[in-house]
Short mmCIF file of C-alpha atoms in Angstrom, two decimals:
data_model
loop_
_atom_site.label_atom_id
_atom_site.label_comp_id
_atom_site.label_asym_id
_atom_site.label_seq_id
_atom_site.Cartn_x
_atom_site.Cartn_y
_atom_site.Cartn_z
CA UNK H 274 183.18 52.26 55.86
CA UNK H 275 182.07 50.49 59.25
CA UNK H 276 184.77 48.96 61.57
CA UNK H 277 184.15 45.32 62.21
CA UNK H 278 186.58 45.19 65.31
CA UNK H 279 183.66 46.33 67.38
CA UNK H 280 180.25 45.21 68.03
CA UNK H 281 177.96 48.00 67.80
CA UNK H 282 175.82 47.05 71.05
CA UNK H 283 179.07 47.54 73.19
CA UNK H 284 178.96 51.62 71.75
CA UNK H 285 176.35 53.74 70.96
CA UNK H 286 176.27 53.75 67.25
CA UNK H 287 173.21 52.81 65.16
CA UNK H 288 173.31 50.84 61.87
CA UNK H 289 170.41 52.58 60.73
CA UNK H 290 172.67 55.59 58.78
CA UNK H 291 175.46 52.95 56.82
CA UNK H 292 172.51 51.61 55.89
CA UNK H 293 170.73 54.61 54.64
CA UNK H 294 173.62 56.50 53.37
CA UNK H 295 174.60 53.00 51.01
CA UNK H 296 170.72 53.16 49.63
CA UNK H 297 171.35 56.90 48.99
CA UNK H 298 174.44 56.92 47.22
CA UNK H 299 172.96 53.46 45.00
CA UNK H 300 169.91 55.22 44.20
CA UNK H 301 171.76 58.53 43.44
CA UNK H 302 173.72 56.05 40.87
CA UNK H 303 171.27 54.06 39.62
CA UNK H 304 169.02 57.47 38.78
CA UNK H 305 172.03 59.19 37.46
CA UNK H 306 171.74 61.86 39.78
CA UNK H 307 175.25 63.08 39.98
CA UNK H 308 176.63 66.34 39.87
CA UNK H 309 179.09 65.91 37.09
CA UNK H 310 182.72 67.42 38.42
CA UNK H 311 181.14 67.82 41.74
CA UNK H 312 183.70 67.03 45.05
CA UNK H 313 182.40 63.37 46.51
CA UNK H 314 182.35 63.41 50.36
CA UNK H 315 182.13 60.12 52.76
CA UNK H 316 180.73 60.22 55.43
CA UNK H 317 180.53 58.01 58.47
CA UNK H 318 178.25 59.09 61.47
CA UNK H 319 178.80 57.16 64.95
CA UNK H 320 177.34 57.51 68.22
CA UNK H 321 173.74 57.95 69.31
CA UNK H 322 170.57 59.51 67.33
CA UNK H 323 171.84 62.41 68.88
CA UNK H 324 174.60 62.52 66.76
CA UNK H 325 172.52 61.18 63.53
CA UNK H 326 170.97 64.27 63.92
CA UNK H 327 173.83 66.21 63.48
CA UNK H 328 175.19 63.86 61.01
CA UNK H 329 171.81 64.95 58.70
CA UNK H 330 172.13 68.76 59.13
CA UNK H 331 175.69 68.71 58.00
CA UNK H 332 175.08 66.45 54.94
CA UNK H 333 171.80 68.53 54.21
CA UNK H 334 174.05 71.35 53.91
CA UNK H 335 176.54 69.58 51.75
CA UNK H 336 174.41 68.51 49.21
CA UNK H 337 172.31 71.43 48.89
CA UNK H 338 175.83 73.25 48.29
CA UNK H 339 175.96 70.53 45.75
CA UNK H 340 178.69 67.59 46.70
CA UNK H 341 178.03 64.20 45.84
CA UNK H 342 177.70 61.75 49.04
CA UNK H 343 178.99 58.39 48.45
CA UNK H 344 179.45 55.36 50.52
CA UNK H 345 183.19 54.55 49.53
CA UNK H 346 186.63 55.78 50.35
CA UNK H 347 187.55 55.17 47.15
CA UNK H 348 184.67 57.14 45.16
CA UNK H 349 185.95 59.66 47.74
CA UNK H 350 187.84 63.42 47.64
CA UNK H 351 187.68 63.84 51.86
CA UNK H 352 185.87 61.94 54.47
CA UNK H 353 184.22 63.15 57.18
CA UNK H 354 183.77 60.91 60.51
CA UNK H 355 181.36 61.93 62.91
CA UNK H 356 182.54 60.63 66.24
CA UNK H 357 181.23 59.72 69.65
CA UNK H 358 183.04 60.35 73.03
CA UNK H 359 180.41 58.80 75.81
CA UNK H 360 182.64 55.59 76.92
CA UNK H 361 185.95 54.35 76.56
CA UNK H 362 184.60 51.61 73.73
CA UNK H 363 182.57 54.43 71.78
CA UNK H 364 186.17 56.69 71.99
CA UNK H 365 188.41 53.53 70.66
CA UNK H 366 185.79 52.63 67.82
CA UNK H 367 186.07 56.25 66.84
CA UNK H 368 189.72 56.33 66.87
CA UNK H 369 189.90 53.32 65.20
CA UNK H 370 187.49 54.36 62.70
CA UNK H 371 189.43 58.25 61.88
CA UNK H 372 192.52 55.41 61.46
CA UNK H 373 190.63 53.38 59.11
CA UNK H 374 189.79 56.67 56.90
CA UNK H 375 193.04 57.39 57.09
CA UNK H 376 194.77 54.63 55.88
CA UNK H 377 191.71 54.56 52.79
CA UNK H 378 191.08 57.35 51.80
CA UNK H 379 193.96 59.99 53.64
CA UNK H 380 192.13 63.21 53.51
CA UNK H 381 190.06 63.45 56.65
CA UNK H 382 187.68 65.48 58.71
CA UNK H 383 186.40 65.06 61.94
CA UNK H 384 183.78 66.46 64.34
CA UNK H 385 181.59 65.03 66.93
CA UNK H 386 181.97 64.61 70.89
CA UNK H 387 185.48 63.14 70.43
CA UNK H 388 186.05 66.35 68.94
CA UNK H 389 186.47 68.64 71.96
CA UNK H 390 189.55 66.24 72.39
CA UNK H 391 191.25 68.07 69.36
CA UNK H 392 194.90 67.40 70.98
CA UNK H 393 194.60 63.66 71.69
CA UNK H 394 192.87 62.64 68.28
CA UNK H 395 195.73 64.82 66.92
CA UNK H 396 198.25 62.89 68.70
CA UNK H 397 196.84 59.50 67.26
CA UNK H 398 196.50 60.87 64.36
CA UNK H 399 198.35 63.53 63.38
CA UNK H 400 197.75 64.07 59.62
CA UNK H 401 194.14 64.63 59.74
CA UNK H 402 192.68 67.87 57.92
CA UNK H 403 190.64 69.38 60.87
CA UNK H 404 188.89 68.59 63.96
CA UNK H 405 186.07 70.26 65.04
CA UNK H 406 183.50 69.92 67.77
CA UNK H 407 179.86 68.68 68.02
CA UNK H 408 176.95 70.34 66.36
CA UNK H 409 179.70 72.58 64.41
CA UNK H 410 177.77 72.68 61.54
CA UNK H 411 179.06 75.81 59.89
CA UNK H 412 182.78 75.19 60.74
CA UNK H 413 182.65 71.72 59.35
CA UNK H 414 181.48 73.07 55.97
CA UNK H 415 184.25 76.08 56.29
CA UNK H 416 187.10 73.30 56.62
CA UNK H 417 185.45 71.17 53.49
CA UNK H 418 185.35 74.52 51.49
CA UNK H 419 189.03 74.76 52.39
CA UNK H 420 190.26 71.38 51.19
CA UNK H 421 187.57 71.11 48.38
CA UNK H 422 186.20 73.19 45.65
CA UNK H 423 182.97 74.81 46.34
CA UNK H 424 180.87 73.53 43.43
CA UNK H 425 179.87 76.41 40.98
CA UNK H 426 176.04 75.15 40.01
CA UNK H 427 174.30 72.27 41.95
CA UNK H 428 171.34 71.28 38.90
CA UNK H 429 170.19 69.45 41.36
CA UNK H 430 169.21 72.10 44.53
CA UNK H 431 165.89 71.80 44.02
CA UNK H 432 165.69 68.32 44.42
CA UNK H 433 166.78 68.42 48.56
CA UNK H 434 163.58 67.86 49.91
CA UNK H 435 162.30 70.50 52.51
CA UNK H 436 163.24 68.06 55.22
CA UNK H 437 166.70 67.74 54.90
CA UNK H 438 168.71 64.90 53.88
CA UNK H 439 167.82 61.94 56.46
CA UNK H 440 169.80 59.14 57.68
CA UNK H 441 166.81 57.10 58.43
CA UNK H 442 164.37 55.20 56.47
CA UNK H 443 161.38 57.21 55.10
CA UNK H 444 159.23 56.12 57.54
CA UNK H 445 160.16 57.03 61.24
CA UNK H 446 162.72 59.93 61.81
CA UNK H 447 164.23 62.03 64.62
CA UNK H 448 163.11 64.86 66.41
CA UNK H 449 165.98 66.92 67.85
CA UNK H 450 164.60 69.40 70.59
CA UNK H 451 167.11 70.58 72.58
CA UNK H 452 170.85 70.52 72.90
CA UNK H 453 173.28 70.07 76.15
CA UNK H 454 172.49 69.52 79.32
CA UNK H 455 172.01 71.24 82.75
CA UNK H 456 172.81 67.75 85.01
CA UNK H 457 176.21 66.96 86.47
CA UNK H 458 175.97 63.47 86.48
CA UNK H 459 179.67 62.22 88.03
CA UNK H 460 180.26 59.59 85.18
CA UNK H 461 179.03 61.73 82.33
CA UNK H 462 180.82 64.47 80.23
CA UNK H 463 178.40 65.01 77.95
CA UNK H 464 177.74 68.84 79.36
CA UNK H 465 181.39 69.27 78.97
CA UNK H 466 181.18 68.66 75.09
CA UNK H 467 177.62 69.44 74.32
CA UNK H 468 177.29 73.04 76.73
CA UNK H 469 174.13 73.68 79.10
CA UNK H 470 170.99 73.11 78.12
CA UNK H 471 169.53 75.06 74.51
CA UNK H 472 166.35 74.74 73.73
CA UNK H 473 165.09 74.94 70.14
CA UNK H 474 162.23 77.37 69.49
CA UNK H 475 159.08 75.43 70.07
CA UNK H 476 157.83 77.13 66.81
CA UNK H 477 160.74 75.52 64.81
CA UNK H 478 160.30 72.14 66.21
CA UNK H 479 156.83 71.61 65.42
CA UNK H 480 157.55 73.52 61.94
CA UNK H 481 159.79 70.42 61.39
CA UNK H 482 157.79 67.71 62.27
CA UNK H 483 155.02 69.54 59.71
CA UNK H 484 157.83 68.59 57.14
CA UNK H 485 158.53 65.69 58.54
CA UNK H 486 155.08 64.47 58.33
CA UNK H 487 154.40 65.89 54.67
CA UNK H 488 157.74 63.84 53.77
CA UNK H 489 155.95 60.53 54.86
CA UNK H 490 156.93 59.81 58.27
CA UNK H 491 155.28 58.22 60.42
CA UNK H 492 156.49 57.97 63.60
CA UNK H 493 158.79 60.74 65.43
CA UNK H 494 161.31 59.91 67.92
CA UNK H 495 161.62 62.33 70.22
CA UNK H 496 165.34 63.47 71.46
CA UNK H 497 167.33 65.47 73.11
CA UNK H 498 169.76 64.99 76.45
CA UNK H 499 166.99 65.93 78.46
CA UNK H 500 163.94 65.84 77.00
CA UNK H 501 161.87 66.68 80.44
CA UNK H 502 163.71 69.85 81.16
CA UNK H 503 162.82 70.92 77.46
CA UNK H 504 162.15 74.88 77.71
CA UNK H 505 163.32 75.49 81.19
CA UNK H 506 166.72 77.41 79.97
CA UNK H 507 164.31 79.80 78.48
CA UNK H 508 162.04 80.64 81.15
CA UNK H 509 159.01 78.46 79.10
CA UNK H 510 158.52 81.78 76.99
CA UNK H 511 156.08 81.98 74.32
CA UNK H 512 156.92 81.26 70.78
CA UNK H 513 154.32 80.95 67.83
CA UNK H 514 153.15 78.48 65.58
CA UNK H 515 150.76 78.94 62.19
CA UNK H 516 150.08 82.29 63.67
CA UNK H 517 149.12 80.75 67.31
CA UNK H 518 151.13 81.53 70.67
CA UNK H 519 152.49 78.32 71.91
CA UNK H 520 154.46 77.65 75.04
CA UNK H 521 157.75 76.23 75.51
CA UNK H 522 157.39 73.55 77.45
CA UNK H 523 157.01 69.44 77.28
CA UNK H 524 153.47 69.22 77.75
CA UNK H 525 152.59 71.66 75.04
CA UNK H 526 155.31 70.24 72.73
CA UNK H 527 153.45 66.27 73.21
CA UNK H 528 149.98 68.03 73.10
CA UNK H 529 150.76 69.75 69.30
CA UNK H 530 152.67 66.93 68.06
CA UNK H 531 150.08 64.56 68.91
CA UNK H 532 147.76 66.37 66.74
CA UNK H 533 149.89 65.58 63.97
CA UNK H 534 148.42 62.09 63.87
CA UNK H 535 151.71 60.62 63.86
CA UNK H 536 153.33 58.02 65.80
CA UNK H 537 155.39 60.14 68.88
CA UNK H 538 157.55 58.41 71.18
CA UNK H 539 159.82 59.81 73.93
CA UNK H 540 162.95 59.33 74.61
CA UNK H 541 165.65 60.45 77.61
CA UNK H 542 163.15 61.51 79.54
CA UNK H 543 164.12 62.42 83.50
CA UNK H 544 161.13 61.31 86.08
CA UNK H 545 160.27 64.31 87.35
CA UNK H 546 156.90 65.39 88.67
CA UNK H 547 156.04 67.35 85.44
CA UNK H 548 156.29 64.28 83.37
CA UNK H 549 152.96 63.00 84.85
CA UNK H 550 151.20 65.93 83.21
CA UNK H 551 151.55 63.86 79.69
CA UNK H 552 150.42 60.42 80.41
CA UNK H 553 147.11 61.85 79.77
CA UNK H 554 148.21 61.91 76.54
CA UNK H 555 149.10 58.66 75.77
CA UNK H 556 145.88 57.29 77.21
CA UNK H 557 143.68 59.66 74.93
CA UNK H 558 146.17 58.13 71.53
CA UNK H 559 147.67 61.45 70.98
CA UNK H 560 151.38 60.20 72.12
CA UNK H 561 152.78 56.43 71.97
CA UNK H 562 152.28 54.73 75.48
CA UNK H 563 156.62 54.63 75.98
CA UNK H 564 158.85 56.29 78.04
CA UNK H 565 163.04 56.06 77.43
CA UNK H 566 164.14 56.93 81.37
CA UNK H 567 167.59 56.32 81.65
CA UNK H 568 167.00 55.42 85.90
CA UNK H 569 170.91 54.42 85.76
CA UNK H 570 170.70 52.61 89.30
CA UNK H 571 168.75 52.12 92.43
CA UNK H 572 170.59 52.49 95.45
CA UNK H 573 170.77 55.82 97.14
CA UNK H 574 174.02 55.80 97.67
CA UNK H 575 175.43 55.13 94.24
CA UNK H 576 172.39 57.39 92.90
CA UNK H 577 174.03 60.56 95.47
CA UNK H 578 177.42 59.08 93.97
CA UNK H 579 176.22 59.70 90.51
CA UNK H 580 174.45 63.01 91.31
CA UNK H 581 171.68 61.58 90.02
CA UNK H 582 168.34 63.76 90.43
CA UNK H 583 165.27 61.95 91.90
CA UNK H 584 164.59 58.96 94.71
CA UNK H 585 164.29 54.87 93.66
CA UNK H 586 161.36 54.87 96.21
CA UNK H 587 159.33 58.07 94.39
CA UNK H 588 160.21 56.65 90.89
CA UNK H 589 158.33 53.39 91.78
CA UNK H 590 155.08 55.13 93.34
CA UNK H 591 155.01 57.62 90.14
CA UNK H 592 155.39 54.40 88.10
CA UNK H 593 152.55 52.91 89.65
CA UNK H 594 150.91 55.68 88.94
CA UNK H 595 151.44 56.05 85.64
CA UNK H 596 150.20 52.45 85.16
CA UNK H 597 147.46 53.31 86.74
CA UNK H 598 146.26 56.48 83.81
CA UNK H 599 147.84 54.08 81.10
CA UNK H 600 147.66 50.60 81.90
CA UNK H 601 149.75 50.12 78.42
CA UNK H 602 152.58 52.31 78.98
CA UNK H 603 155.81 50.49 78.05
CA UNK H 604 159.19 51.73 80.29
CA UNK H 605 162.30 51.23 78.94
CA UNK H 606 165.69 52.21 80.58
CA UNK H 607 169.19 51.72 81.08
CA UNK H 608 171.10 50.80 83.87
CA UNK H 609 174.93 50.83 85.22
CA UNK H 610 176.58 48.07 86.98
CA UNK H 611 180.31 48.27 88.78
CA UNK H 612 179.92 51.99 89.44
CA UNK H 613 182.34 53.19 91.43
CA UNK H 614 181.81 52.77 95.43
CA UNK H 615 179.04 49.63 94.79
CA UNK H 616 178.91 47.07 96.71
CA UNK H 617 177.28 43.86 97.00
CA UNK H 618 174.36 45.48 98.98
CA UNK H 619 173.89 48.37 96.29
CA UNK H 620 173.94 45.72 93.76
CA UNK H 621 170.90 44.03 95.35
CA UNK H 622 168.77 47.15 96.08
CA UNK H 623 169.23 47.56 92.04
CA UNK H 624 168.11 43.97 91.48
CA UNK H 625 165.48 44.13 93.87
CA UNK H 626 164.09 47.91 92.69
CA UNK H 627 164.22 45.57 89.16
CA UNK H 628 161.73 43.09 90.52
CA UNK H 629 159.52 45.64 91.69
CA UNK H 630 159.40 47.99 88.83
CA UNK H 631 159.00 45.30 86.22
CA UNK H 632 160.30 47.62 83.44
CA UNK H 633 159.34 46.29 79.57
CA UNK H 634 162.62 47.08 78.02
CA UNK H 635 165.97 47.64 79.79
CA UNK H 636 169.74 48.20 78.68
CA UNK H 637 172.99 47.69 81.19
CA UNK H 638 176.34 49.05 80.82
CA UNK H 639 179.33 48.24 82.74
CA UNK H 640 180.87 51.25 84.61
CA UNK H 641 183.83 52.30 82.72
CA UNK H 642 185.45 55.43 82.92
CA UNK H 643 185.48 58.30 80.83
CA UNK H 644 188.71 60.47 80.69
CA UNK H 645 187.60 63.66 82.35
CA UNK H 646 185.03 62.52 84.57
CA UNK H 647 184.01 63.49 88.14
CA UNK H 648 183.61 59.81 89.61
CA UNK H 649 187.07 58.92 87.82
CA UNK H 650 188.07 60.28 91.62
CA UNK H 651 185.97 58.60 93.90
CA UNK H 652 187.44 55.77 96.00
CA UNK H 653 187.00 51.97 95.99
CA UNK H 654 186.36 51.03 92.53
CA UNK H 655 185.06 47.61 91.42
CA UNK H 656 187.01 45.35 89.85
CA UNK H 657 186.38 44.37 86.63
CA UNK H 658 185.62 40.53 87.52
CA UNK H 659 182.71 41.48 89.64
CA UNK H 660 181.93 44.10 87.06
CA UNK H 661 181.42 41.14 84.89
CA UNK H 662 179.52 38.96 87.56
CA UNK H 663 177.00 41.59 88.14
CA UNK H 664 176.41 42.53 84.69
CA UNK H 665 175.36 38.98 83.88
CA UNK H 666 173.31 38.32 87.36
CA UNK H 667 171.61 41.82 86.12
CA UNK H 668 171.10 40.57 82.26
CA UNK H 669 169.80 37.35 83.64
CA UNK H 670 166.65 38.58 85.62
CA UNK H 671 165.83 41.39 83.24
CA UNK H 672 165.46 38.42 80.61
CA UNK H 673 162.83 36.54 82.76
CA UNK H 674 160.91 39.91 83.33
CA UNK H 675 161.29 40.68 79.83
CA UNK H 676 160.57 36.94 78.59
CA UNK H 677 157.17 37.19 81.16
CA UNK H 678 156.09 40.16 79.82
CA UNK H 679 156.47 39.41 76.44
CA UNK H 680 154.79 36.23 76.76
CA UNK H 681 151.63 37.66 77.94
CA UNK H 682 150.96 39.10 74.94
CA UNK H 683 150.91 36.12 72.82
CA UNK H 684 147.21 36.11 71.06
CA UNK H 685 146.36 39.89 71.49
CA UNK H 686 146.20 42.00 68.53
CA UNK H 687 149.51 44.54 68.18
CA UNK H 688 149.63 47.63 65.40
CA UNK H 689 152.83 46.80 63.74
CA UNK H 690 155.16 49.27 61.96
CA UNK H 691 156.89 47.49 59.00
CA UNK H 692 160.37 48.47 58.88
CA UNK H 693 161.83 46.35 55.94
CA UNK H 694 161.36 43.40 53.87
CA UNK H 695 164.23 40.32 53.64
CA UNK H 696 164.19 37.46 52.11
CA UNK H 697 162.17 35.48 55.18
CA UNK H 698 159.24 37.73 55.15
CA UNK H 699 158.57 41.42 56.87
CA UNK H 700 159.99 42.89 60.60
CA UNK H 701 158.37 45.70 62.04
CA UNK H 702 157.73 47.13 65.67
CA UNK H 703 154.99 47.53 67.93
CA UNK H 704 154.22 50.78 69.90
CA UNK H 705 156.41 48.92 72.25
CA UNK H 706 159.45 49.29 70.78
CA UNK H 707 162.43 51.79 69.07
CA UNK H 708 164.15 51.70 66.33
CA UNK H 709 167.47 49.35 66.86
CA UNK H 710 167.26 49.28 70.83
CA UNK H 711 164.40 47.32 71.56
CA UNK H 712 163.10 44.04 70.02
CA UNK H 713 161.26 43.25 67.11
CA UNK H 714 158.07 42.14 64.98
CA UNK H 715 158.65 39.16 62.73
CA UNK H 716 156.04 38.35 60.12
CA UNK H 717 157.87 34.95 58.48
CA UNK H 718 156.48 34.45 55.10
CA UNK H 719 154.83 38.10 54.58
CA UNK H 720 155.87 40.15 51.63
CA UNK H 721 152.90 42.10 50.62
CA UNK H 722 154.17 44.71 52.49
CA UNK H 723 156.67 47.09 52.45
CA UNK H 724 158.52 49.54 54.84
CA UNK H 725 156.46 52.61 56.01
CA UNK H 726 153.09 50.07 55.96
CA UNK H 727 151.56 50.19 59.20
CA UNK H 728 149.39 47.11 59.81
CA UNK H 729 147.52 44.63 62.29
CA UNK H 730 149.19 41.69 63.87
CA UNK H 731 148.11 38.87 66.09
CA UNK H 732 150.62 37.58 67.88
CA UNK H 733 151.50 33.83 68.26
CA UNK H 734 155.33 33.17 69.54
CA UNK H 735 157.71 35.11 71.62
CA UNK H 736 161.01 34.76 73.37
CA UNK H 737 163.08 37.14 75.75
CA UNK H 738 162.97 40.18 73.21
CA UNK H 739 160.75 39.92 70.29
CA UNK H 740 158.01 38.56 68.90
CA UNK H 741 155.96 36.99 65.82
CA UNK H 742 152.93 36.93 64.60
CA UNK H 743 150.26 37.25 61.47
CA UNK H 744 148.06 39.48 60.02
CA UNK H 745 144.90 40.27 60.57
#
């Protein structure tokens, strides 16, 4: 059910749930765990973990209502396709991929960012069942009860685990805390399909990762489309927690879920001043020492351009500072090249902030823009030659930063999280590194192991992304 017209590093979609969702519907086989004369859904989930997230609340609800998931359009009654709407490549592979369904299976349903574009997907494809919008849980399941019998008894109910159904391994998972966002960024239009900022009870959350944790996970990836500003739309009010008062706010979020004893890494985090108040943490072992800060440029003019919030100058001296509480704190980020209005001179602030910042683990887009957005209007847009030009001068000396850096830690001793077994031995990650968008561990001719495993590594080779290594 994947579209193999487009590369999944040029969108935001993750492999990790066609992979999970296959190993689901085997095992559901293989253990004869089907709902006889149950409806079968498919189900594809694009985009970011953002949208994973989603993707797991509506299939929890599914199966607890008791329809069978399965991987196929054939095996299939309706599909539903999840779809993403942050760049032009993201929109076509969804598209193509509501097409693909189409043309399959013929009964489809689809939600998602692309969603709020209900005319245009309509237009494309005009004989789909419904569209509906992101995090529409309830009115997806409304349009499925319409076009499929409700099941009458799920003997199976019991068996959805208090978790949810998850479309990642068992082993790491992700920690939704927040929905929309407050930020006008010019070349974004994610507030326009995802709402203002809406925080989830801080009670809830950590309720969750309990679960989470009692499930066997062992890492949490934090998420949300601003994970600094977490609280702030309500005022950092009180909640509770086991019976305890606990504020809404980052800090106190990081402080209880490092007490979990899991694995806690952040991601979309903003730079602002309050983010210094839990680095702390990650030098005392209570949160991983990485930070996901999407920095998107350099230059203060393209940064103003992009109504970006915070200065290039202040976001190196906090950095420094941060290195200076946690000497191991790994930065990743992502950048754009080609925005609109930047010249050569913008281009080289950004490769020159680069040098200086030294960031561990970077991503670059090419501007492109999204139908609907503010900077669609500005003047003097790059072509996409230099586009092009840029993007590879950028690429270039984040790979010798990236190849130094990793090459320093050739013979030091790494925790490693496996994350599967193939047939040349075990892969995992280091504190280091995400799930899918940073490198990897690779243990060549290791198979005691398996995923979940967490274990000690000394590392002998490296390259411009990952690494390898042994066991202790």
């Amino acid at each position: 059910m994947t579209v193999n017209k487009f590369d999944p590093t040029q969108t935001t979609t993750l492999e990790t749930p066609k992979k999970v969702l296959e190993q689901q519907s085997n095992s559901a086989k293989e253990g004869q765990q089907i709902n006889l004369g149950a409806a079968r859904i498919g189900f594809i989930s694009l985009g970011c973990p953002k949208n994973l997230v989603d993707s797991e609340r509506i299939l929890t609800q599914l199966r607890t209502e008791g329809y069978e998931v399965v991987n196929t359009y054939n095996d299939s009654d309706l599909v539903i396709v999840n779809t993403c709407g942050f760049i032009d490549d993201a929109v076509q592979e969804s598209l193509d991929t509501i097409g693909e369904a189409l043309k399959e299976n013929g009964r489809v349903i689809v939600t998602g960012c692309l969603g709020v574009k209900s005319d245009e997907i309509r237009e494309i494809h005009p004989n789909v069942l419904a569209v509906t919008g992101p995090h529409a849980y309830e009115e997806v399941l409304n349009q499925v009860h319409e076009h499929l019998p409700k099941p009458e008894h799920n003997p199976f109910e019991n068996l959805i685990p208090d978790h949810g159904v998850k479309l990642t391994p068992k082993h790491f998972a992700y920690l939704k805390i927040s929905e929309g966002c407050n930020h006008k960024c010019t070349f974004c239009i994610i507030p326009s399909m995802r709402g203002d900022l809406v925080s989830r009870p801080i009670g809830e959350v950590l309720s969750e990762a309990e679960r989470l944790k009692a499930a066997g996970v062992k890492e949490l990836l934090v998420i949300s489309q601003d994970t600094s500003a977490y609280g702030v739309d309500v005022k950092y009010k009180m909640d509770f927690w086991n019976g305890m008062p606990v504020k809404t706010d980052m800090k106190t979020l990081c402080e209880k879920l490092g007490e979990l004893g899991l694995w806690v890494r952040l991601h979309y985090v903003y730079p602002y001043p309050s983010v210094d108040k839990v680095i702390p943490l990650m030098t005392e072992g209570k949160l991983l020492p990485y930070l996901d800060i999407p920095f998107q440029h350099a230059s203060p003019k393209i940064l103003k351009a992009m109504k970006r919030p915070g200065q290039a100058e202040r976001v190196l001296e906090r950095i420094k500072k941060w290195r200076e509480i946690c000497p191991e704190i790994v930065i990743r980020s992502t950048f754009i090249v080609g925005f609109i209005g930047e010249t050569e001179e913008d281009f080289q602030l950004l490769l020159d902030w680069l040098e200086d910042a030294q960031l561990d683990r970077v991503g670059c887009f090419k501007y492109s823009e999204v139908e609907g957005a503010v900077a669609n209007d500005l003047a003097d847009h790059v072509s996409e030659d230099v586009k092009e030009e840029r993007y590879a001068r950028f690429m270039e000396k984040q790979q010798l930063i990236s190849t130094n850096k990793l090459k320093a830690r050739i013979g030091s001793t790494m925790k490693v999280l496996v994350d599967e077994v193939d047939e040349e031995g075990a892969i995992g990650r280091t504190t280091a590194d995400a799930p899918e968008i940073d490198g990897m561990v690779y243990l060549n001719g290791v198979f005691n192991v398996e995923a979940g495993d967490m274990i000690d590594v000394q590392i002998e080779h490296s390259d411009e992304y990952d690494l390898w290594g042994t066991p202790v």
